[in-house]
Amino acid sequence: MKLLRRACRTVSRRQGPDRRTGRKPSKRWQKANAARNKLHHRVANIRQDALHKLTTAVTAEYGTVVVEDLNVAGMLRNRRLARQIAHAGFGEIRRQLGYKTHQRHAPAPSWPTAGTPPPRPAPGAAR
């Protein structure tokens, strides 16, 4: 992450393309942008690999996996944790657990958060 941040700063200091005036990017900007894109791609691949390894280990170890529905939007409002929560990829973990448990065992049920009320019945449904 530190290298990616540095690469982004380097790109922002160079003379990039300007759509309004039609100015072409400098060669240094193109070189720095290519290096930043390469680092960004590498970070994305590392994250994806870690998620796959985590979900594979969980589904191989446990027969039943229960996923709790978290209020991610509310958790992202916390300034101290927002970046880490956004990078964790909870939705991707849930998706991978779903199809991997379905392949190995039974589908993964989702479990509502402790503070959420039970779901309401549909209008006109028998109670």
Short mmCIF file of N, CA, C and O in Angstrom, two decimals:
data_model
loop_
_atom_site.label_atom_id
_atom_site.label_comp_id
_atom_site.label_asym_id
_atom_site.label_seq_id
_atom_site.Cartn_x
_atom_site.Cartn_y
_atom_site.Cartn_z
N MET A 1 0.82 -1.19 0.00
CA MET A 1 0.00 0.00 0.00
C MET A 1 0.87 1.25 0.00
O MET A 1 0.51 2.24 -0.62
N LYS A 2 1.98 1.20 0.71
CA LYS A 2 2.85 2.36 0.78
C LYS A 2 3.43 2.69 -0.60
O LYS A 2 3.50 3.86 -0.99
N LEU A 3 3.83 1.65 -1.32
CA LEU A 3 4.38 1.86 -2.66
C LEU A 3 3.32 2.42 -3.61
O LEU A 3 3.62 3.27 -4.46
N LEU A 4 2.10 1.93 -3.49
CA LEU A 4 1.03 2.41 -4.34
C LEU A 4 0.73 3.88 -4.05
O LEU A 4 0.51 4.67 -4.97
N ARG A 5 0.74 4.26 -2.78
CA ARG A 5 0.51 5.65 -2.41
C ARG A 5 1.59 6.55 -2.99
O ARG A 5 1.32 7.63 -3.51
N ARG A 6 2.83 6.09 -2.91
CA ARG A 6 3.94 6.87 -3.45
C ARG A 6 3.82 7.00 -4.97
O ARG A 6 4.07 8.07 -5.53
N ALA A 7 3.44 5.92 -5.63
CA ALA A 7 3.28 5.96 -7.09
C ALA A 7 2.17 6.93 -7.48
O ALA A 7 2.30 7.66 -8.47
N CYS A 8 1.09 6.98 -6.71
CA CYS A 8 0.00 7.91 -7.00
C CYS A 8 0.47 9.35 -6.84
O CYS A 8 0.11 10.22 -7.64
N ARG A 9 1.26 9.62 -5.81
CA ARG A 9 1.79 10.97 -5.62
C ARG A 9 2.70 11.36 -6.78
O ARG A 9 2.68 12.49 -7.26
N THR A 10 3.53 10.41 -7.24
CA THR A 10 4.43 10.68 -8.35
C THR A 10 3.65 11.04 -9.61
O THR A 10 4.00 11.98 -10.32
N VAL A 11 2.58 10.29 -9.89
CA VAL A 11 1.77 10.55 -11.07
C VAL A 11 1.11 11.93 -10.96
O VAL A 11 1.05 12.68 -11.94
N SER A 12 0.65 12.29 -9.78
CA SER A 12 -0.04 13.57 -9.62
C SER A 12 0.91 14.75 -9.80
O SER A 12 0.47 15.85 -10.15
N ARG A 13 2.20 14.57 -9.57
CA ARG A 13 3.16 15.65 -9.77
C ARG A 13 3.54 15.86 -11.23
O ARG A 13 4.08 16.89 -11.58
N ARG A 14 3.31 14.88 -12.08
CA ARG A 14 3.69 14.98 -13.49
C ARG A 14 2.60 15.70 -14.29
O ARG A 14 1.46 15.81 -13.84
N GLN A 15 2.96 16.13 -15.49
CA GLN A 15 2.01 16.84 -16.35
C GLN A 15 1.18 15.82 -17.13
O GLN A 15 1.65 15.26 -18.12
N GLY A 16 -0.02 15.56 -16.66
CA GLY A 16 -0.88 14.58 -17.29
C GLY A 16 -1.69 15.18 -18.42
O GLY A 16 -1.58 16.37 -18.72
N PRO A 17 -2.53 14.38 -19.05
CA PRO A 17 -3.35 14.89 -20.14
C PRO A 17 -4.44 15.82 -19.60
O PRO A 17 -4.89 15.68 -18.48
N ASP A 18 -4.83 16.76 -20.43
CA ASP A 18 -5.89 17.69 -20.06
C ASP A 18 -6.96 17.63 -21.15
O ASP A 18 -6.71 18.03 -22.29
N ARG A 19 -8.13 17.13 -20.82
CA ARG A 19 -9.20 17.00 -21.82
C ARG A 19 -9.74 18.36 -22.25
O ARG A 19 -10.16 18.53 -23.38
N ARG A 20 -9.72 19.31 -21.33
CA ARG A 20 -10.28 20.62 -21.63
C ARG A 20 -9.45 21.36 -22.67
O ARG A 20 -9.98 21.91 -23.63
N THR A 21 -8.11 21.38 -22.46
CA THR A 21 -7.25 22.10 -23.39
C THR A 21 -6.69 21.21 -24.49
O THR A 21 -6.12 21.70 -25.46
N GLY A 22 -6.81 19.88 -24.31
CA GLY A 22 -6.29 18.96 -25.32
C GLY A 22 -4.80 18.73 -25.23
O GLY A 22 -4.19 18.24 -26.18
N ARG A 23 -4.20 19.07 -24.08
CA ARG A 23 -2.76 18.89 -23.93
C ARG A 23 -2.41 17.42 -23.79
O ARG A 23 -3.10 16.67 -23.10
N LYS A 24 -1.36 16.99 -24.43
CA LYS A 24 -0.90 15.60 -24.38
C LYS A 24 -0.14 15.36 -23.07
O LYS A 24 0.49 16.28 -22.55
N PRO A 25 -0.17 14.13 -22.56
CA PRO A 25 0.60 13.84 -21.35
C PRO A 25 2.10 13.78 -21.65
O PRO A 25 2.51 13.44 -22.76
N SER A 26 2.89 14.09 -20.62
CA SER A 26 4.34 14.01 -20.79
C SER A 26 4.78 12.55 -20.76
O SER A 26 4.06 11.67 -20.27
N LYS A 27 5.96 12.30 -21.26
CA LYS A 27 6.51 10.93 -21.24
C LYS A 27 6.73 10.46 -19.81
O LYS A 27 6.54 9.29 -19.50
N ARG A 28 7.13 11.39 -18.93
CA ARG A 28 7.33 11.03 -17.52
C ARG A 28 6.00 10.64 -16.88
O ARG A 28 5.94 9.73 -16.07
N TRP A 29 4.91 11.35 -17.23
CA TRP A 29 3.61 11.00 -16.69
C TRP A 29 3.19 9.63 -17.17
O TRP A 29 2.66 8.82 -16.41
N GLN A 30 3.40 9.35 -18.47
CA GLN A 30 3.03 8.05 -19.01
C GLN A 30 3.80 6.93 -18.34
O GLN A 30 3.24 5.87 -18.01
N LYS A 31 5.09 7.15 -18.09
CA LYS A 31 5.93 6.14 -17.43
C LYS A 31 5.48 5.93 -15.98
O LYS A 31 5.33 4.79 -15.51
N ALA A 32 5.23 7.03 -15.27
CA ALA A 32 4.78 6.94 -13.87
C ALA A 32 3.40 6.31 -13.79
O ALA A 32 3.11 5.53 -12.87
N ASN A 33 2.52 6.63 -14.73
CA ASN A 33 1.17 6.07 -14.74
C ASN A 33 1.21 4.56 -15.00
O ASN A 33 0.45 3.80 -14.39
N ALA A 34 2.10 4.13 -15.90
CA ALA A 34 2.24 2.69 -16.16
C ALA A 34 2.74 1.96 -14.92
O ALA A 34 2.27 0.86 -14.60
N ALA A 35 3.68 2.57 -14.20
CA ALA A 35 4.20 1.95 -12.97
C ALA A 35 3.11 1.88 -11.90
O ALA A 35 2.99 0.87 -11.20
N ARG A 36 2.29 2.94 -11.80
CA ARG A 36 1.21 2.94 -10.82
C ARG A 36 0.16 1.88 -11.16
O ARG A 36 -0.32 1.16 -10.29
N ASN A 37 -0.18 1.76 -12.45
CA ASN A 37 -1.15 0.76 -12.86
C ASN A 37 -0.66 -0.65 -12.57
O ASN A 37 -1.43 -1.53 -12.18
N LYS A 38 0.64 -0.88 -12.77
CA LYS A 38 1.22 -2.19 -12.50
C LYS A 38 1.14 -2.52 -11.01
O LYS A 38 0.77 -3.64 -10.62
N LEU A 39 1.45 -1.54 -10.14
CA LEU A 39 1.35 -1.75 -8.70
C LEU A 39 -0.10 -1.98 -8.27
O LEU A 39 -0.38 -2.83 -7.42
N HIS A 40 -1.01 -1.20 -8.85
CA HIS A 40 -2.43 -1.35 -8.51
C HIS A 40 -2.93 -2.74 -8.88
O HIS A 40 -3.66 -3.37 -8.11
N HIS A 41 -2.52 -3.22 -10.03
CA HIS A 41 -2.90 -4.56 -10.47
C HIS A 41 -2.33 -5.62 -9.52
O HIS A 41 -3.01 -6.60 -9.18
N ARG A 42 -1.11 -5.42 -9.08
CA ARG A 42 -0.46 -6.37 -8.17
C ARG A 42 -1.19 -6.42 -6.82
O ARG A 42 -1.43 -7.50 -6.27
N VAL A 43 -1.54 -5.25 -6.29
CA VAL A 43 -2.26 -5.20 -5.01
C VAL A 43 -3.61 -5.90 -5.14
O VAL A 43 -4.01 -6.66 -4.25
N ALA A 44 -4.30 -5.67 -6.25
CA ALA A 44 -5.60 -6.31 -6.46
C ALA A 44 -5.46 -7.82 -6.53
O ALA A 44 -6.27 -8.56 -5.96
N ASN A 45 -4.41 -8.31 -7.21
CA ASN A 45 -4.20 -9.76 -7.30
C ASN A 45 -3.85 -10.37 -5.95
O ASN A 45 -4.29 -11.47 -5.62
N ILE A 46 -3.06 -9.65 -5.14
CA ILE A 46 -2.71 -10.15 -3.80
C ILE A 46 -3.96 -10.26 -2.93
O ILE A 46 -4.17 -11.26 -2.23
N ARG A 47 -4.83 -9.22 -2.99
CA ARG A 47 -6.07 -9.26 -2.20
C ARG A 47 -6.97 -10.40 -2.65
O ARG A 47 -7.54 -11.12 -1.82
N GLN A 48 -7.10 -10.56 -3.95
CA GLN A 48 -7.97 -11.62 -4.48
C GLN A 48 -7.45 -12.99 -4.08
O GLN A 48 -8.22 -13.87 -3.68
N ASP A 49 -6.14 -13.18 -4.13
CA ASP A 49 -5.54 -14.45 -3.75
C ASP A 49 -5.76 -14.74 -2.27
O ASP A 49 -6.08 -15.86 -1.88
N ALA A 50 -5.60 -13.70 -1.43
CA ALA A 50 -5.80 -13.88 0.01
C ALA A 50 -7.25 -14.25 0.33
O ALA A 50 -7.51 -15.13 1.17
N LEU A 51 -8.21 -13.61 -0.36
CA LEU A 51 -9.62 -13.93 -0.14
C LEU A 51 -9.93 -15.37 -0.56
O LEU A 51 -10.66 -16.09 0.13
N HIS A 52 -9.38 -15.79 -1.70
CA HIS A 52 -9.61 -17.16 -2.15
C HIS A 52 -9.02 -18.16 -1.16
O HIS A 52 -9.64 -19.18 -0.84
N LYS A 53 -7.81 -17.90 -0.67
CA LYS A 53 -7.19 -18.82 0.29
C LYS A 53 -7.98 -18.87 1.59
O LYS A 53 -8.16 -19.95 2.17
N LEU A 54 -8.46 -17.70 2.06
CA LEU A 54 -9.24 -17.67 3.30
C LEU A 54 -10.53 -18.46 3.16
O LEU A 54 -10.84 -19.31 3.99
N THR A 55 -11.30 -18.21 2.09
CA THR A 55 -12.59 -18.88 1.94
C THR A 55 -12.41 -20.37 1.67
O THR A 55 -13.22 -21.18 2.13
N THR A 56 -11.35 -20.75 0.96
CA THR A 56 -11.10 -22.17 0.73
C THR A 56 -10.77 -22.87 2.04
O THR A 56 -11.25 -23.98 2.30
N ALA A 57 -9.95 -22.22 2.87
CA ALA A 57 -9.60 -22.82 4.17
C ALA A 57 -10.82 -22.97 5.06
O ALA A 57 -10.99 -23.99 5.74
N VAL A 58 -11.68 -21.96 5.07
CA VAL A 58 -12.88 -22.00 5.93
C VAL A 58 -13.83 -23.11 5.47
O VAL A 58 -14.34 -23.89 6.29
N THR A 59 -14.07 -23.20 4.16
CA THR A 59 -15.00 -24.21 3.69
C THR A 59 -14.43 -25.62 3.80
O THR A 59 -15.18 -26.58 3.97
N ALA A 60 -13.11 -25.77 3.73
CA ALA A 60 -12.50 -27.09 3.88
C ALA A 60 -12.52 -27.54 5.34
O ALA A 60 -12.67 -28.72 5.62
N GLU A 61 -12.40 -26.59 6.26
CA GLU A 61 -12.32 -26.92 7.68
C GLU A 61 -13.69 -27.20 8.30
O GLU A 61 -13.84 -28.12 9.09
N TYR A 62 -14.69 -26.41 7.94
CA TYR A 62 -15.99 -26.49 8.60
C TYR A 62 -17.06 -27.00 7.66
O TYR A 62 -17.09 -26.65 6.49
N GLY A 63 -17.96 -27.81 8.21
CA GLY A 63 -19.04 -28.35 7.41
C GLY A 63 -20.16 -27.36 7.18
O GLY A 63 -20.74 -27.28 6.11
N THR A 64 -20.46 -26.55 8.20
CA THR A 64 -21.52 -25.55 8.10
C THR A 64 -20.90 -24.18 8.35
O THR A 64 -20.20 -23.98 9.34
N VAL A 65 -21.16 -23.26 7.45
CA VAL A 65 -20.66 -21.89 7.58
C VAL A 65 -21.85 -20.96 7.61
O VAL A 65 -22.69 -20.98 6.71
N VAL A 66 -21.95 -20.15 8.67
CA VAL A 66 -23.04 -19.19 8.80
C VAL A 66 -22.43 -17.79 8.67
O VAL A 66 -21.46 -17.48 9.34
N VAL A 67 -23.01 -16.97 7.80
CA VAL A 67 -22.49 -15.64 7.54
C VAL A 67 -23.44 -14.63 8.15
O VAL A 67 -24.65 -14.66 7.90
N GLU A 68 -22.90 -13.73 8.97
CA GLU A 68 -23.72 -12.70 9.61
C GLU A 68 -23.85 -11.51 8.69
O GLU A 68 -22.88 -11.07 8.08
N ASP A 69 -25.07 -10.98 8.58
CA ASP A 69 -25.29 -9.76 7.78
C ASP A 69 -24.81 -8.57 8.59
O ASP A 69 -25.36 -8.27 9.64
N LEU A 70 -23.79 -7.90 8.10
CA LEU A 70 -23.25 -6.74 8.80
C LEU A 70 -23.70 -5.45 8.12
O LEU A 70 -23.91 -5.40 6.92
N ASN A 71 -23.81 -4.40 8.92
CA ASN A 71 -24.16 -3.09 8.40
C ASN A 71 -22.87 -2.42 7.92
O ASN A 71 -22.28 -1.60 8.60
N VAL A 72 -22.43 -2.79 6.73
CA VAL A 72 -21.16 -2.29 6.21
C VAL A 72 -21.23 -0.80 5.95
O VAL A 72 -20.26 -0.07 6.20
N ALA A 73 -22.36 -0.30 5.47
CA ALA A 73 -22.49 1.13 5.21
C ALA A 73 -22.31 1.94 6.49
O ALA A 73 -21.65 2.98 6.49
N GLY A 74 -22.85 1.43 7.59
CA GLY A 74 -22.67 2.10 8.87
C GLY A 74 -21.25 2.00 9.37
O GLY A 74 -20.71 2.93 9.96
N MET A 75 -20.61 0.86 9.11
CA MET A 75 -19.23 0.68 9.55
C MET A 75 -18.28 1.57 8.75
O MET A 75 -17.24 1.99 9.26
N LEU A 76 -18.64 1.87 7.50
CA LEU A 76 -17.79 2.73 6.68
C LEU A 76 -17.83 4.19 7.14
O LEU A 76 -16.96 4.98 6.77
N ARG A 77 -18.81 4.55 7.94
CA ARG A 77 -18.88 5.91 8.46
C ARG A 77 -17.85 6.15 9.56
O ARG A 77 -17.58 7.30 9.91
N ASN A 78 -17.30 5.08 10.12
CA ASN A 78 -16.26 5.22 11.14
C ASN A 78 -14.96 5.59 10.43
O ASN A 78 -14.40 4.80 9.67
N ARG A 79 -14.48 6.79 10.68
CA ARG A 79 -13.31 7.28 9.94
C ARG A 79 -12.05 6.46 10.21
O ARG A 79 -11.19 6.34 9.36
N ARG A 80 -11.94 5.90 11.39
CA ARG A 80 -10.73 5.14 11.72
C ARG A 80 -10.68 3.79 11.03
O ARG A 80 -9.61 3.28 10.74
N LEU A 81 -11.84 3.19 10.80
CA LEU A 81 -11.88 1.84 10.24
C LEU A 81 -12.32 1.78 8.78
O LEU A 81 -12.28 0.71 8.18
N ALA A 82 -12.74 2.91 8.21
CA ALA A 82 -13.37 2.89 6.90
C ALA A 82 -12.48 2.28 5.83
O ALA A 82 -12.93 1.47 5.03
N ARG A 83 -11.19 2.65 5.80
CA ARG A 83 -10.31 2.14 4.74
C ARG A 83 -10.11 0.64 4.87
O ARG A 83 -10.18 -0.10 3.89
N GLN A 84 -9.90 0.15 6.09
CA GLN A 84 -9.68 -1.27 6.29
C GLN A 84 -10.94 -2.08 5.97
O GLN A 84 -10.85 -3.17 5.40
N ILE A 85 -12.10 -1.55 6.32
CA ILE A 85 -13.35 -2.26 6.05
C ILE A 85 -13.62 -2.28 4.55
O ILE A 85 -14.04 -3.31 4.00
N ALA A 86 -13.35 -1.17 3.87
CA ALA A 86 -13.56 -1.12 2.43
C ALA A 86 -12.62 -2.09 1.70
O ALA A 86 -13.00 -2.70 0.71
N HIS A 87 -11.42 -2.25 2.21
CA HIS A 87 -10.46 -3.15 1.57
C HIS A 87 -10.70 -4.61 1.92
O HIS A 87 -10.17 -5.49 1.25
N ALA A 88 -11.48 -4.87 2.97
CA ALA A 88 -11.70 -6.25 3.39
C ALA A 88 -12.54 -7.03 2.38
O ALA A 88 -12.36 -8.23 2.22
N GLY A 89 -13.45 -6.39 1.70
CA GLY A 89 -14.25 -7.06 0.69
C GLY A 89 -15.24 -8.05 1.28
O GLY A 89 -15.24 -9.23 0.91
N PHE A 90 -16.09 -7.59 2.20
CA PHE A 90 -17.05 -8.48 2.84
C PHE A 90 -18.00 -9.12 1.84
O PHE A 90 -18.36 -10.28 1.96
N GLY A 91 -18.42 -8.36 0.85
CA GLY A 91 -19.33 -8.90 -0.15
C GLY A 91 -18.69 -10.03 -0.95
O GLY A 91 -19.33 -11.04 -1.26
N GLU A 92 -17.42 -9.86 -1.29
CA GLU A 92 -16.71 -10.89 -2.05
C GLU A 92 -16.49 -12.13 -1.20
O GLU A 92 -16.61 -13.26 -1.69
N ILE A 93 -16.20 -11.95 0.09
CA ILE A 93 -16.04 -13.10 1.00
C ILE A 93 -17.35 -13.88 1.06
O ILE A 93 -17.36 -15.12 0.98
N ARG A 94 -18.46 -13.15 1.18
CA ARG A 94 -19.76 -13.82 1.27
C ARG A 94 -20.08 -14.57 -0.02
O ARG A 94 -20.58 -15.69 0.00
N ARG A 95 -19.80 -13.94 -1.17
CA ARG A 95 -20.07 -14.58 -2.46
C ARG A 95 -19.24 -15.85 -2.62
O ARG A 95 -19.78 -16.91 -3.00
N GLN A 96 -17.95 -15.78 -2.28
CA GLN A 96 -17.09 -16.94 -2.43
C GLN A 96 -17.49 -18.05 -1.46
O GLN A 96 -17.47 -19.23 -1.81
N LEU A 97 -17.82 -17.67 -0.22
CA LEU A 97 -18.27 -18.69 0.74
C LEU A 97 -19.54 -19.37 0.23
O LEU A 97 -19.72 -20.58 0.41
N GLY A 98 -20.41 -18.59 -0.38
CA GLY A 98 -21.65 -19.16 -0.90
C GLY A 98 -21.42 -20.23 -1.93
O GLY A 98 -21.94 -21.34 -1.84
N TYR A 99 -20.61 -19.93 -2.95
CA TYR A 99 -20.45 -20.93 -4.01
C TYR A 99 -19.50 -22.05 -3.59
O TYR A 99 -19.67 -23.19 -4.03
N LYS A 100 -18.55 -21.79 -2.71
CA LYS A 100 -17.62 -22.85 -2.29
C LYS A 100 -18.30 -23.84 -1.34
O LYS A 100 -18.05 -25.04 -1.41
N THR A 101 -19.15 -23.33 -0.44
CA THR A 101 -19.87 -24.25 0.44
C THR A 101 -20.91 -25.05 -0.35
O THR A 101 -21.18 -26.20 -0.05
N HIS A 102 -21.47 -24.42 -1.38
CA HIS A 102 -22.44 -25.13 -2.23
C HIS A 102 -21.74 -26.26 -3.00
O HIS A 102 -22.30 -27.34 -3.17
N GLN A 103 -20.51 -26.02 -3.41
CA GLN A 103 -19.75 -27.05 -4.12
C GLN A 103 -19.39 -28.21 -3.19
O GLN A 103 -19.45 -29.37 -3.57
N ARG A 104 -19.01 -27.87 -1.97
CA ARG A 104 -18.53 -28.90 -1.04
C ARG A 104 -19.65 -29.52 -0.22
O ARG A 104 -19.69 -30.71 -0.02
N HIS A 105 -20.53 -28.68 0.33
CA HIS A 105 -21.54 -29.15 1.28
C HIS A 105 -22.92 -28.64 0.85
O HIS A 105 -23.36 -28.86 -0.23
N ALA A 106 -23.53 -27.92 1.81
CA ALA A 106 -24.84 -27.32 1.58
C ALA A 106 -24.65 -25.81 1.45
O ALA A 106 -23.63 -25.28 1.84
N PRO A 107 -25.64 -25.09 0.94
CA PRO A 107 -25.51 -23.64 0.82
C PRO A 107 -25.32 -22.95 2.17
O PRO A 107 -25.81 -23.43 3.19
N ALA A 108 -24.60 -21.82 2.16
CA ALA A 108 -24.35 -21.06 3.40
C ALA A 108 -25.53 -20.16 3.70
O ALA A 108 -25.85 -19.29 2.92
N PRO A 109 -26.20 -20.39 4.85
CA PRO A 109 -27.30 -19.50 5.21
C PRO A 109 -26.76 -18.17 5.71
O PRO A 109 -25.66 -18.10 6.23
N SER A 110 -27.54 -17.10 5.56
CA SER A 110 -27.13 -15.83 6.14
C SER A 110 -27.91 -15.62 7.43
O SER A 110 -29.05 -16.08 7.57
N TRP A 111 -27.30 -14.95 8.37
CA TRP A 111 -27.88 -14.76 9.68
C TRP A 111 -27.97 -13.26 9.93
O TRP A 111 -26.99 -12.56 9.77
N PRO A 112 -29.14 -12.75 10.34
CA PRO A 112 -29.25 -11.30 10.56
C PRO A 112 -28.43 -10.87 11.77
O PRO A 112 -28.14 -11.67 12.66
N THR A 113 -28.04 -9.61 11.77
CA THR A 113 -27.28 -9.05 12.88
C THR A 113 -28.14 -9.08 14.13
O THR A 113 -29.36 -9.03 14.07
N ALA A 114 -27.50 -9.11 15.30
CA ALA A 114 -28.21 -9.25 16.57
C ALA A 114 -29.21 -8.12 16.80
O ALA A 114 -30.28 -8.33 17.35
N GLY A 115 -28.91 -6.90 16.36
CA GLY A 115 -29.78 -5.76 16.64
C GLY A 115 -30.89 -5.55 15.64
O GLY A 115 -31.72 -4.66 15.83
N THR A 116 -30.97 -6.33 14.58
CA THR A 116 -31.99 -6.09 13.56
C THR A 116 -33.29 -6.78 13.94
O THR A 116 -33.29 -7.88 14.47
N PRO A 117 -34.43 -6.13 13.65
CA PRO A 117 -35.71 -6.77 13.94
C PRO A 117 -35.99 -7.89 12.96
O PRO A 117 -35.40 -7.94 11.88
N PRO A 118 -36.88 -8.81 13.30
CA PRO A 118 -37.21 -9.90 12.36
C PRO A 118 -37.88 -9.34 11.12
O PRO A 118 -38.51 -8.28 11.17
N PRO A 119 -37.78 -10.01 9.99
CA PRO A 119 -38.39 -9.49 8.76
C PRO A 119 -39.90 -9.45 8.86
O PRO A 119 -40.54 -10.31 9.46
N ARG A 120 -40.48 -8.42 8.24
CA ARG A 120 -41.94 -8.26 8.26
C ARG A 120 -42.56 -9.15 7.20
O ARG A 120 -41.98 -9.34 6.14
N PRO A 121 -43.77 -9.66 7.46
CA PRO A 121 -44.44 -10.45 6.44
C PRO A 121 -44.91 -9.54 5.30
O PRO A 121 -45.11 -8.34 5.48
N ALA A 122 -45.09 -10.11 4.14
CA ALA A 122 -45.55 -9.35 2.99
C ALA A 122 -46.97 -8.85 3.23
O ALA A 122 -47.76 -9.49 3.94
N PRO A 123 -47.31 -7.68 2.67
CA PRO A 123 -48.68 -7.16 2.86
C PRO A 123 -49.71 -8.14 2.30
O PRO A 123 -49.54 -8.65 1.20
N GLY A 124 -50.73 -8.40 3.06
CA GLY A 124 -51.79 -9.31 2.63
C GLY A 124 -51.50 -10.76 2.90
O GLY A 124 -52.31 -11.63 2.61
N ALA A 125 -50.32 -11.08 3.46
CA ALA A 125 -49.98 -12.47 3.75
C ALA A 125 -50.65 -12.89 5.07
O ALA A 125 -50.89 -12.08 5.94
N ALA A 126 -50.92 -14.18 5.18
CA ALA A 126 -51.54 -14.70 6.40
C ALA A 126 -50.53 -14.64 7.54
O ALA A 126 -49.35 -14.92 7.37
N ARG A 127 -51.04 -14.30 8.74
CA ARG A 127 -50.14 -14.22 9.89
C ARG A 127 -50.29 -15.40 10.77
O ARG A 127 -51.14 -16.03 11.05
#
